[in-house]
PDB file of C-alpha atoms in Angstrom:
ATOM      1  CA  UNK A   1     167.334   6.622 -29.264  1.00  0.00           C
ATOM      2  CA  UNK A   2     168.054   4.356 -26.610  1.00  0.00           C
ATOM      3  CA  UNK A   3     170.293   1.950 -27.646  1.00  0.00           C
ATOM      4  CA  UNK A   4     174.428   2.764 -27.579  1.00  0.00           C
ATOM      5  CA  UNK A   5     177.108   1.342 -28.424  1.00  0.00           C
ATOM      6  CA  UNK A   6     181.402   1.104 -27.845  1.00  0.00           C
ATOM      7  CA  UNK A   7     182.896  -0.299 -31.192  1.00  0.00           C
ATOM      8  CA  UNK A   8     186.262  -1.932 -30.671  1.00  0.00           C
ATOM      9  CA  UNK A   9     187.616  -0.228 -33.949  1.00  0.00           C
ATOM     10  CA  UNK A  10     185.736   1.812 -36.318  1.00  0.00           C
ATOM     11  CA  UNK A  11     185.015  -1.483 -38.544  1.00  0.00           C
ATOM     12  CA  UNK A  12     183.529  -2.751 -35.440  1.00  0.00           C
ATOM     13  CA  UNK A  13     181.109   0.191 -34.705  1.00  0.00           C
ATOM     14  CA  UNK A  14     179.630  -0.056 -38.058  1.00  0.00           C
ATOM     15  CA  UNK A  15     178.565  -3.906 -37.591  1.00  0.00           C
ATOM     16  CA  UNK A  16     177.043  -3.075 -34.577  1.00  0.00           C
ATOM     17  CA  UNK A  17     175.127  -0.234 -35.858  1.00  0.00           C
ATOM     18  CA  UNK A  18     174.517  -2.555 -38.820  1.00  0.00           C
ATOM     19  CA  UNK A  19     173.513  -5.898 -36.496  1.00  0.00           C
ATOM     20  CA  UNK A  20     171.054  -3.166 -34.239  1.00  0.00           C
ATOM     21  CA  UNK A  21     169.384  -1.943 -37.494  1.00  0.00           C
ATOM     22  CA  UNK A  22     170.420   1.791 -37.247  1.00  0.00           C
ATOM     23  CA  UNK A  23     172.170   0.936 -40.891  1.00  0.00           C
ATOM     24  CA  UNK A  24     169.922  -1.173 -42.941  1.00  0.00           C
ATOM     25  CA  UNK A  25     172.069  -0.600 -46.407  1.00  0.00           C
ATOM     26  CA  UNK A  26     175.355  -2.886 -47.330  1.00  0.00           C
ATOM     27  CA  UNK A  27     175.856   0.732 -49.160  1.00  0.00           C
ATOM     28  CA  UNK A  28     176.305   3.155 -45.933  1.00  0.00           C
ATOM     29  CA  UNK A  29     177.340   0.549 -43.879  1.00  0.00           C
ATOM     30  CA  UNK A  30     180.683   0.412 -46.916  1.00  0.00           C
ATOM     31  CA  UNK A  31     180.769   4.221 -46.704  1.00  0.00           C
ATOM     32  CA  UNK A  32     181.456   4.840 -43.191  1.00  0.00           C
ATOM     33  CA  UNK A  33     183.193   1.844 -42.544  1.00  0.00           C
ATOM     34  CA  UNK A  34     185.762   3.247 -45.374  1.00  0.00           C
ATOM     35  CA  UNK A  35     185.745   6.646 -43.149  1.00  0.00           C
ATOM     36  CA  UNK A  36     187.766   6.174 -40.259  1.00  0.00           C
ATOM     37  CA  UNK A  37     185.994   8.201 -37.211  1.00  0.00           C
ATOM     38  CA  UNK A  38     189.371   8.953 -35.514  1.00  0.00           C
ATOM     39  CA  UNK A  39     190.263  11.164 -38.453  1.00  0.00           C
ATOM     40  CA  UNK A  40     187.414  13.550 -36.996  1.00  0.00           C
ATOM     41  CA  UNK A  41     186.775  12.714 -33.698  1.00  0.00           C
ATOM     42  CA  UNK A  42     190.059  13.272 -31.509  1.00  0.00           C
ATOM     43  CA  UNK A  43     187.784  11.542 -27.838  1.00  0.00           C
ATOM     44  CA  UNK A  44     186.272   8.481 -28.225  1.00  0.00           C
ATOM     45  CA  UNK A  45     185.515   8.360 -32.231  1.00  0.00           C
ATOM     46  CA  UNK A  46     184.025   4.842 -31.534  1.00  0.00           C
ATOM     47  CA  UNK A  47     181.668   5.620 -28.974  1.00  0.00           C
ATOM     48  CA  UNK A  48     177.681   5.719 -30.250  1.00  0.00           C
ATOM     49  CA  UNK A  49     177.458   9.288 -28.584  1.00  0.00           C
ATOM     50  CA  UNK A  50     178.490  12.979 -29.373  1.00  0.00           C
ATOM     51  CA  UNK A  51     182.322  14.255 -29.191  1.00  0.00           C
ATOM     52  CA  UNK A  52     183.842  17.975 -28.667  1.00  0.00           C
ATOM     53  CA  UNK A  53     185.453  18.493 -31.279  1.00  0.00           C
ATOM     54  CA  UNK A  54     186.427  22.308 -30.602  1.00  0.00           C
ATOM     55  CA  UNK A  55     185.040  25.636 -30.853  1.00  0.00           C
ATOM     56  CA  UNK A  56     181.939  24.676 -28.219  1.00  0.00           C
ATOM     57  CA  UNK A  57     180.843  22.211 -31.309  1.00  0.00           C
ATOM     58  CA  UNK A  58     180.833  17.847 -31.205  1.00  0.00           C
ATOM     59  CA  UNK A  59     180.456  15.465 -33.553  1.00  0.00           C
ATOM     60  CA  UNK A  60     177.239  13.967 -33.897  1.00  0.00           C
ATOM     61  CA  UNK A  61     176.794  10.036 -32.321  1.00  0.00           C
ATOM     62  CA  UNK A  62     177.533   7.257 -35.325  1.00  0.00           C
ATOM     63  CA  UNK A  63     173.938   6.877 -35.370  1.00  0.00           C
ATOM     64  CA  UNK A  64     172.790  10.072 -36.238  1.00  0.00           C
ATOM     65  CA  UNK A  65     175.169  10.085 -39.442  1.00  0.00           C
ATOM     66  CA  UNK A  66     173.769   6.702 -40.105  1.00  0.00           C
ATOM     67  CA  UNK A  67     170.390   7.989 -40.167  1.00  0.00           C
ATOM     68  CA  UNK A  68     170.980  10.788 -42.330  1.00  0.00           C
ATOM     69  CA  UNK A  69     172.930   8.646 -45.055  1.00  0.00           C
ATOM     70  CA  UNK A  70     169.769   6.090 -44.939  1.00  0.00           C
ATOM     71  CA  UNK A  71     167.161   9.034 -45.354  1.00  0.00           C
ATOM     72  CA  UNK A  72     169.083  10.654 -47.954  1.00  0.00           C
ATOM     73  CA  UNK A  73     170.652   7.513 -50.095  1.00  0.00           C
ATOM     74  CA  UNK A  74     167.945   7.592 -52.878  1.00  0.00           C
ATOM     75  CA  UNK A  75     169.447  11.488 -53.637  1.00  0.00           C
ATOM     76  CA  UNK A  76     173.250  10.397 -53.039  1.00  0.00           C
ATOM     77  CA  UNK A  77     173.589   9.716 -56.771  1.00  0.00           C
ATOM     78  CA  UNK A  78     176.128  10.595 -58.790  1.00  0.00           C
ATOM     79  CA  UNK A  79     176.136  14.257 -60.758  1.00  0.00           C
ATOM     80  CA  UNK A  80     174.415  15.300 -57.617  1.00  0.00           C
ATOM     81  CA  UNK A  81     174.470  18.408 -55.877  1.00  0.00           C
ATOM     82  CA  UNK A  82     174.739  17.807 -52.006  1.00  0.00           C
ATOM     83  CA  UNK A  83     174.953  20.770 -48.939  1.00  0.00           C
ATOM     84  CA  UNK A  84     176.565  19.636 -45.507  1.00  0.00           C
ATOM     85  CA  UNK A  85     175.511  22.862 -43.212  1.00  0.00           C
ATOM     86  CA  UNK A  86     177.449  23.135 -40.120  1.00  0.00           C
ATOM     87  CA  UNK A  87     179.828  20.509 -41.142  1.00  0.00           C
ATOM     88  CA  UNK A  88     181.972  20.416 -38.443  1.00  0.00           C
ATOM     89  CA  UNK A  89     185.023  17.933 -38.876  1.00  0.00           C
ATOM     90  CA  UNK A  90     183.920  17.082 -42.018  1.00  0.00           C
ATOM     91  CA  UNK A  91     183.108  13.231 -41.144  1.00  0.00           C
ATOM     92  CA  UNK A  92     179.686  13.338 -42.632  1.00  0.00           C
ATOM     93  CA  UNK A  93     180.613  14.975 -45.870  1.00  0.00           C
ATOM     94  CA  UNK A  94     183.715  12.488 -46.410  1.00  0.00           C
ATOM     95  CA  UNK A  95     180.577   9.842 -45.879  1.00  0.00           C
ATOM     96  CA  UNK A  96     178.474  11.325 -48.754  1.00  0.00           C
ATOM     97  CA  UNK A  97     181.700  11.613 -50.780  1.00  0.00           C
ATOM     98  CA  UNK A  98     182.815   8.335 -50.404  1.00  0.00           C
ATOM     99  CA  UNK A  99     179.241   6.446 -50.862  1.00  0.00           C
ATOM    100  CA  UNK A 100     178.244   8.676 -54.040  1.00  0.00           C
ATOM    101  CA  UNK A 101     181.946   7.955 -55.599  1.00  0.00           C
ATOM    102  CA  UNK A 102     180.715   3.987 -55.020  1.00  0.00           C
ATOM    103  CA  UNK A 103     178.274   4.268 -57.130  1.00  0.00           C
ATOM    104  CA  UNK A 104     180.026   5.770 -60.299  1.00  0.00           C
ATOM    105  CA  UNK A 105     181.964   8.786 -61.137  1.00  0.00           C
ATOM    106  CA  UNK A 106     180.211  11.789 -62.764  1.00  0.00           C
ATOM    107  CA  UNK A 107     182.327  15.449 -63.147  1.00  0.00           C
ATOM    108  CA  UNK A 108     179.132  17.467 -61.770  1.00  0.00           C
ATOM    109  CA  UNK A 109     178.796  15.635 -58.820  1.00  0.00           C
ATOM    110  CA  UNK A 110     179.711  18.209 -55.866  1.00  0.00           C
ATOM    111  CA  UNK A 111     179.777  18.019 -52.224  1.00  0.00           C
ATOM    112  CA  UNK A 112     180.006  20.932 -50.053  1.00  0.00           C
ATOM    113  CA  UNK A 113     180.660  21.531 -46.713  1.00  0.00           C
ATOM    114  CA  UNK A 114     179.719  24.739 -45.346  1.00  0.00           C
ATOM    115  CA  UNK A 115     180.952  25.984 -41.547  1.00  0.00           C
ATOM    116  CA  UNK A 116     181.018  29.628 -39.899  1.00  0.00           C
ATOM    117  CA  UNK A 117     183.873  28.814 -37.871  1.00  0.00           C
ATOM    118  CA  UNK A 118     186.918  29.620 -39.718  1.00  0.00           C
ATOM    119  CA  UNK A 119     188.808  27.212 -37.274  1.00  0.00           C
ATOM    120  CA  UNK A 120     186.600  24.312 -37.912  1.00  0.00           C
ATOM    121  CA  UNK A 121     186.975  24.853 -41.848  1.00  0.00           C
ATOM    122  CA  UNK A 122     190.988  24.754 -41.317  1.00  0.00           C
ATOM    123  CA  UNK A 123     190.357  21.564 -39.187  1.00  0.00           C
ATOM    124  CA  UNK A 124     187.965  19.894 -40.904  1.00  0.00           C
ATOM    125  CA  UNK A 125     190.216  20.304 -44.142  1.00  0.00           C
ATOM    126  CA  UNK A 126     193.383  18.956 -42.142  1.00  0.00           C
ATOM    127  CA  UNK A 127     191.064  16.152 -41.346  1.00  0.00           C
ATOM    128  CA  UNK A 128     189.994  14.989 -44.656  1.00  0.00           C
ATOM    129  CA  UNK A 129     193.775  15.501 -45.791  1.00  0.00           C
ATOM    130  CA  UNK A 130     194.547  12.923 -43.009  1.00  0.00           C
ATOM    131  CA  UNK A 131     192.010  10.384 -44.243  1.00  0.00           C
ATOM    132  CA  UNK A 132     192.365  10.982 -48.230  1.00  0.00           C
ATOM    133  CA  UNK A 133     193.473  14.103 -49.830  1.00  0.00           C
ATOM    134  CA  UNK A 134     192.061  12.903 -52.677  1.00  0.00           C
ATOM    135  CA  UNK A 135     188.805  14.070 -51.429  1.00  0.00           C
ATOM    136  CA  UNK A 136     189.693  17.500 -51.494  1.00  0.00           C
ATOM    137  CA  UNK A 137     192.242  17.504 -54.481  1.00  0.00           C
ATOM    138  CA  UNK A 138     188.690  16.078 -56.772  1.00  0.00           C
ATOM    139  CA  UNK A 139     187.436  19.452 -56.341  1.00  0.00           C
ATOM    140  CA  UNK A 140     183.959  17.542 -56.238  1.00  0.00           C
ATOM    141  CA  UNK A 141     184.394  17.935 -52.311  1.00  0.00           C
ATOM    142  CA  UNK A 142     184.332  21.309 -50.929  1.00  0.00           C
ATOM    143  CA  UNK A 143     184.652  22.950 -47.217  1.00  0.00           C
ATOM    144  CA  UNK A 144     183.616  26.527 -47.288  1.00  0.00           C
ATOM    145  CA  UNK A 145     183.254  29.450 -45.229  1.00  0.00           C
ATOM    146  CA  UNK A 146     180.144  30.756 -44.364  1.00  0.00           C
ATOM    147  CA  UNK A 147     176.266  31.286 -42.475  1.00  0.00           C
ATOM    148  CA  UNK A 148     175.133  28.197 -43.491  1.00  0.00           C
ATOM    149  CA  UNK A 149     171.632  29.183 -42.678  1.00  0.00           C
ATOM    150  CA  UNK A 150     171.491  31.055 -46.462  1.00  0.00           C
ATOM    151  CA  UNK A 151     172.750  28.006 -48.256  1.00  0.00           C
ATOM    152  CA  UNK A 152     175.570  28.270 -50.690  1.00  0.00           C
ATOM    153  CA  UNK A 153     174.175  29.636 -53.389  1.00  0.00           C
ATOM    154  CA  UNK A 154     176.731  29.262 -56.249  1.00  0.00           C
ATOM    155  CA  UNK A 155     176.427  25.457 -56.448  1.00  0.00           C
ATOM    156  CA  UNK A 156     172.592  25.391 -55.879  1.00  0.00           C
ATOM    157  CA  UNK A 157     170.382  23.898 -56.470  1.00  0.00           C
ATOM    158  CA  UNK A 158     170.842  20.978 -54.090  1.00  0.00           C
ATOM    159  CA  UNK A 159     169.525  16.931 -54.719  1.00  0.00           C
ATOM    160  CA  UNK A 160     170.180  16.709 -50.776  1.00  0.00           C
ATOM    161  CA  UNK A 161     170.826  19.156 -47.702  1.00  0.00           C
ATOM    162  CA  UNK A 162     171.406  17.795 -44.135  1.00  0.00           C
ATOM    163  CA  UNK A 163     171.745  20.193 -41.495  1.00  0.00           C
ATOM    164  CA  UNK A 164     173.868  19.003 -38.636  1.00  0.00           C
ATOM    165  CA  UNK A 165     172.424  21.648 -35.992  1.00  0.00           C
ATOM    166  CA  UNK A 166     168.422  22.723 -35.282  1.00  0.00           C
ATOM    167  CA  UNK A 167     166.588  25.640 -36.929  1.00  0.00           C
ATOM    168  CA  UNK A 168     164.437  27.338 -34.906  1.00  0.00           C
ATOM    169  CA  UNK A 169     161.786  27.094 -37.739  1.00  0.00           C
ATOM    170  CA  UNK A 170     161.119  26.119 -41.260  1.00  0.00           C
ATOM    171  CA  UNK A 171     164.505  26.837 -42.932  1.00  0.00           C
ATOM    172  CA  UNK A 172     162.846  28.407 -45.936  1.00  0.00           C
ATOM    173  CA  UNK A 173     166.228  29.705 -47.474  1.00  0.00           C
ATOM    174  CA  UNK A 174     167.515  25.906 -47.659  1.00  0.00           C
ATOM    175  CA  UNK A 175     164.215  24.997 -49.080  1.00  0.00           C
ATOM    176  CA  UNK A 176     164.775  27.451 -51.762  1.00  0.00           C
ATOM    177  CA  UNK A 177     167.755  25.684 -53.047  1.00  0.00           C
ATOM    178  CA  UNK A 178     166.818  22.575 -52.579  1.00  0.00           C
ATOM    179  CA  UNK A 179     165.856  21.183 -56.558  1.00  0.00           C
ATOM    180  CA  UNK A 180     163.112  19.484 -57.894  1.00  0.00           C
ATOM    181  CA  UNK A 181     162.873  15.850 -56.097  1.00  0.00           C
ATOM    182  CA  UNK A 182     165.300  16.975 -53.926  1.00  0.00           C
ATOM    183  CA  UNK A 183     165.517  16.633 -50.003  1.00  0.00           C
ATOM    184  CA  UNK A 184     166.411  18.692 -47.108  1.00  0.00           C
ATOM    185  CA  UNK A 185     166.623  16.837 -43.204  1.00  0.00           C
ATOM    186  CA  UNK A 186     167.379  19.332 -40.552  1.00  0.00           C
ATOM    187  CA  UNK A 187     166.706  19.429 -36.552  1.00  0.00           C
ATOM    188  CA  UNK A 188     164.047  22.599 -35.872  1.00  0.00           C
ATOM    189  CA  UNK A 189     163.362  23.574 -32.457  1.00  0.00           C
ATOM    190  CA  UNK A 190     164.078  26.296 -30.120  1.00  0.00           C
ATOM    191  CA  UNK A 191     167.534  25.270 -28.006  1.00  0.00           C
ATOM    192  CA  UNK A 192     166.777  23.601 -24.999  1.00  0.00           C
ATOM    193  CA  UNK A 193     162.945  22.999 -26.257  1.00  0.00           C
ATOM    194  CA  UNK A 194     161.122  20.048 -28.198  1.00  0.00           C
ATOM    195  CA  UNK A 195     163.038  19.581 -31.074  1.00  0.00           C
ATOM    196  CA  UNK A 196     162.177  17.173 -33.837  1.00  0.00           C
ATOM    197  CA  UNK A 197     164.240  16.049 -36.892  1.00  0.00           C
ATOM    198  CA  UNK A 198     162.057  17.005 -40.152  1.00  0.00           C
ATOM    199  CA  UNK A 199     162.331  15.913 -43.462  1.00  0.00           C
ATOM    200  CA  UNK A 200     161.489  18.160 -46.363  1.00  0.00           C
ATOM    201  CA  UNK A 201     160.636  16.533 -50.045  1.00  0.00           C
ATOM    202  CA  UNK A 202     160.661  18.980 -52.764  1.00  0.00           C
ATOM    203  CA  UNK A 203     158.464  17.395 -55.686  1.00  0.00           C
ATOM    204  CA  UNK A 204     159.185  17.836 -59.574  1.00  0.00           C
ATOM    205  CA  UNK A 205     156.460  20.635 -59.528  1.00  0.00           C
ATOM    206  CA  UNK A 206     158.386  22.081 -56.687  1.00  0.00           C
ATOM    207  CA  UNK A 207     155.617  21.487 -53.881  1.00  0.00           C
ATOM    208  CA  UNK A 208     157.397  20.485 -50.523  1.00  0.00           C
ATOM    209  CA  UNK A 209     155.848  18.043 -48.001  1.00  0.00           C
ATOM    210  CA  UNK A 210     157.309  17.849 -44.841  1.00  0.00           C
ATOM    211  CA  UNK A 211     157.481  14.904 -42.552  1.00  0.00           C
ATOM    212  CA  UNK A 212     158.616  14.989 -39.065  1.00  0.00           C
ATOM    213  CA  UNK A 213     160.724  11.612 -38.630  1.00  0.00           C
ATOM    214  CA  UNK A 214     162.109  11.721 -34.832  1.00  0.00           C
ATOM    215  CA  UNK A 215     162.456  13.563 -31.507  1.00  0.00           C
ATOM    216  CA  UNK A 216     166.569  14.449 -30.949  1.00  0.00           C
ATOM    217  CA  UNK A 217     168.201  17.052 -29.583  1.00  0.00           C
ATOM    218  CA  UNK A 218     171.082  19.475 -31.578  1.00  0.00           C
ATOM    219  CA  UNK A 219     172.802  22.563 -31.001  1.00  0.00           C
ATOM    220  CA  UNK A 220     171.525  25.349 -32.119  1.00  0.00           C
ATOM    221  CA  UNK A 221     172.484  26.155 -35.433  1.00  0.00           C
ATOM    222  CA  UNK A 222     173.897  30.026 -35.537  1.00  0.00           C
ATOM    223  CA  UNK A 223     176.517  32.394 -36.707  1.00  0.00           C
ATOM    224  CA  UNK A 224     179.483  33.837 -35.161  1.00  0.00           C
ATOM    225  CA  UNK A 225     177.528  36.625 -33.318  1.00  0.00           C
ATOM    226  CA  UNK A 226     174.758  34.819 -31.949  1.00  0.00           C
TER     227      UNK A 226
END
């Protein structure tokens, strides 16, 4: 994407994100503008480009969050089942929190976070305690441990998955617990190759069509050995 942007505040981001067309719903323009980037971005958390954030990971630009709460808003419901893989500082799951709570309040709805970096699962917690321990006192929001790449099984099957780092191929496990109109969006590419963010729609017979939606370029997403 060409376009970038320096918001003043974190209110002022979102409008220009909003005013470029990058958010084109009142809905996830409210959600992130209620989650304060500074909570999870310690450099420059108004700045329209990636962050470190520690542990040889960043935070993904505004935009790219923006994106993924557009494509996946029509499975942000609430009751539903929603996987954040390589999670990070938690921003993005706070988003989905925040913007399925807006719509109503339902006891099954669950968010999870899932990171392999013990450290980032510590910070990322310490962050959404910062912003509104609520989040994490629900129980609907969860930050877990683990190789994202298999999913999280015990809370599956998922109405949405977003991956925040790039597959080197068809992440078949993911598709596995994705449910029945359900959707996955996830970066696949080899690191340092073509990489193209991919969108995966599971149908209510359970056949998936895939659509390829954008060229972008991620981290690769791995474990703690590779």
């Amino acid at each position: 994407m060409a376009w970038r942007s320096v918001g003043a505040n974190n209110e002022d981001l979102i409008r220009q994100l909003k005013d470029h067309g990058v958010i084109a719903s009142d809905a996830v323009a409210q959600a992130m503008k209620e989650t304060d980037r500074k909570h999870y971005s310690p450099r420059n958390p108004y700045m329209d480009a990636p962050q470190p954030i520690g542990g040889g990971v960043t935070i993904s630009a505004p935009h790219m969050h923006a994106f993924a709460l557009e494509y996946l808003r029509d499975q942000l419901k609430p009751g539903a089942r929603i996987l954040d893989v390589g999670s990070g500082s938690g921003y993005l799951t706070a988003c989905f929190y925040r913007y399925i709570k807006a719509k109503g309040v339902d006891a099954d709805t669950r968010i999870v976070g899932i990171e392999h970096q013990a450290e980032l699962v510590r910070l990322s917690k310490a962050n959404l305690n910062t912003d509104d321990r609520s989040m994490l006192d629900s129980g609907q929001l969860l930050i877990v441990e683990g190789d994202g790449r298999k999913g999280y099984p015990p809370n599956a099957p998922y109405n949405a998955i977003h991956v925040g780092a790039a597959a080197p191929d068809t992440p078949t496990e993911l598709i596995n617990q994705l449910a029945n109109g359900g959707r996955l969006i996830v970066p696949v590419g080899p690191d340092g190759g073509s990489q193209y963010m991919q969108q995966y729609d599971k149908d209510a017979n359970g056949k998936v069509e895939m659509t390829r939606l954008m060229g972008v370029m991620y981290v690769p997403l791995t474990d703690l050995r590779s």
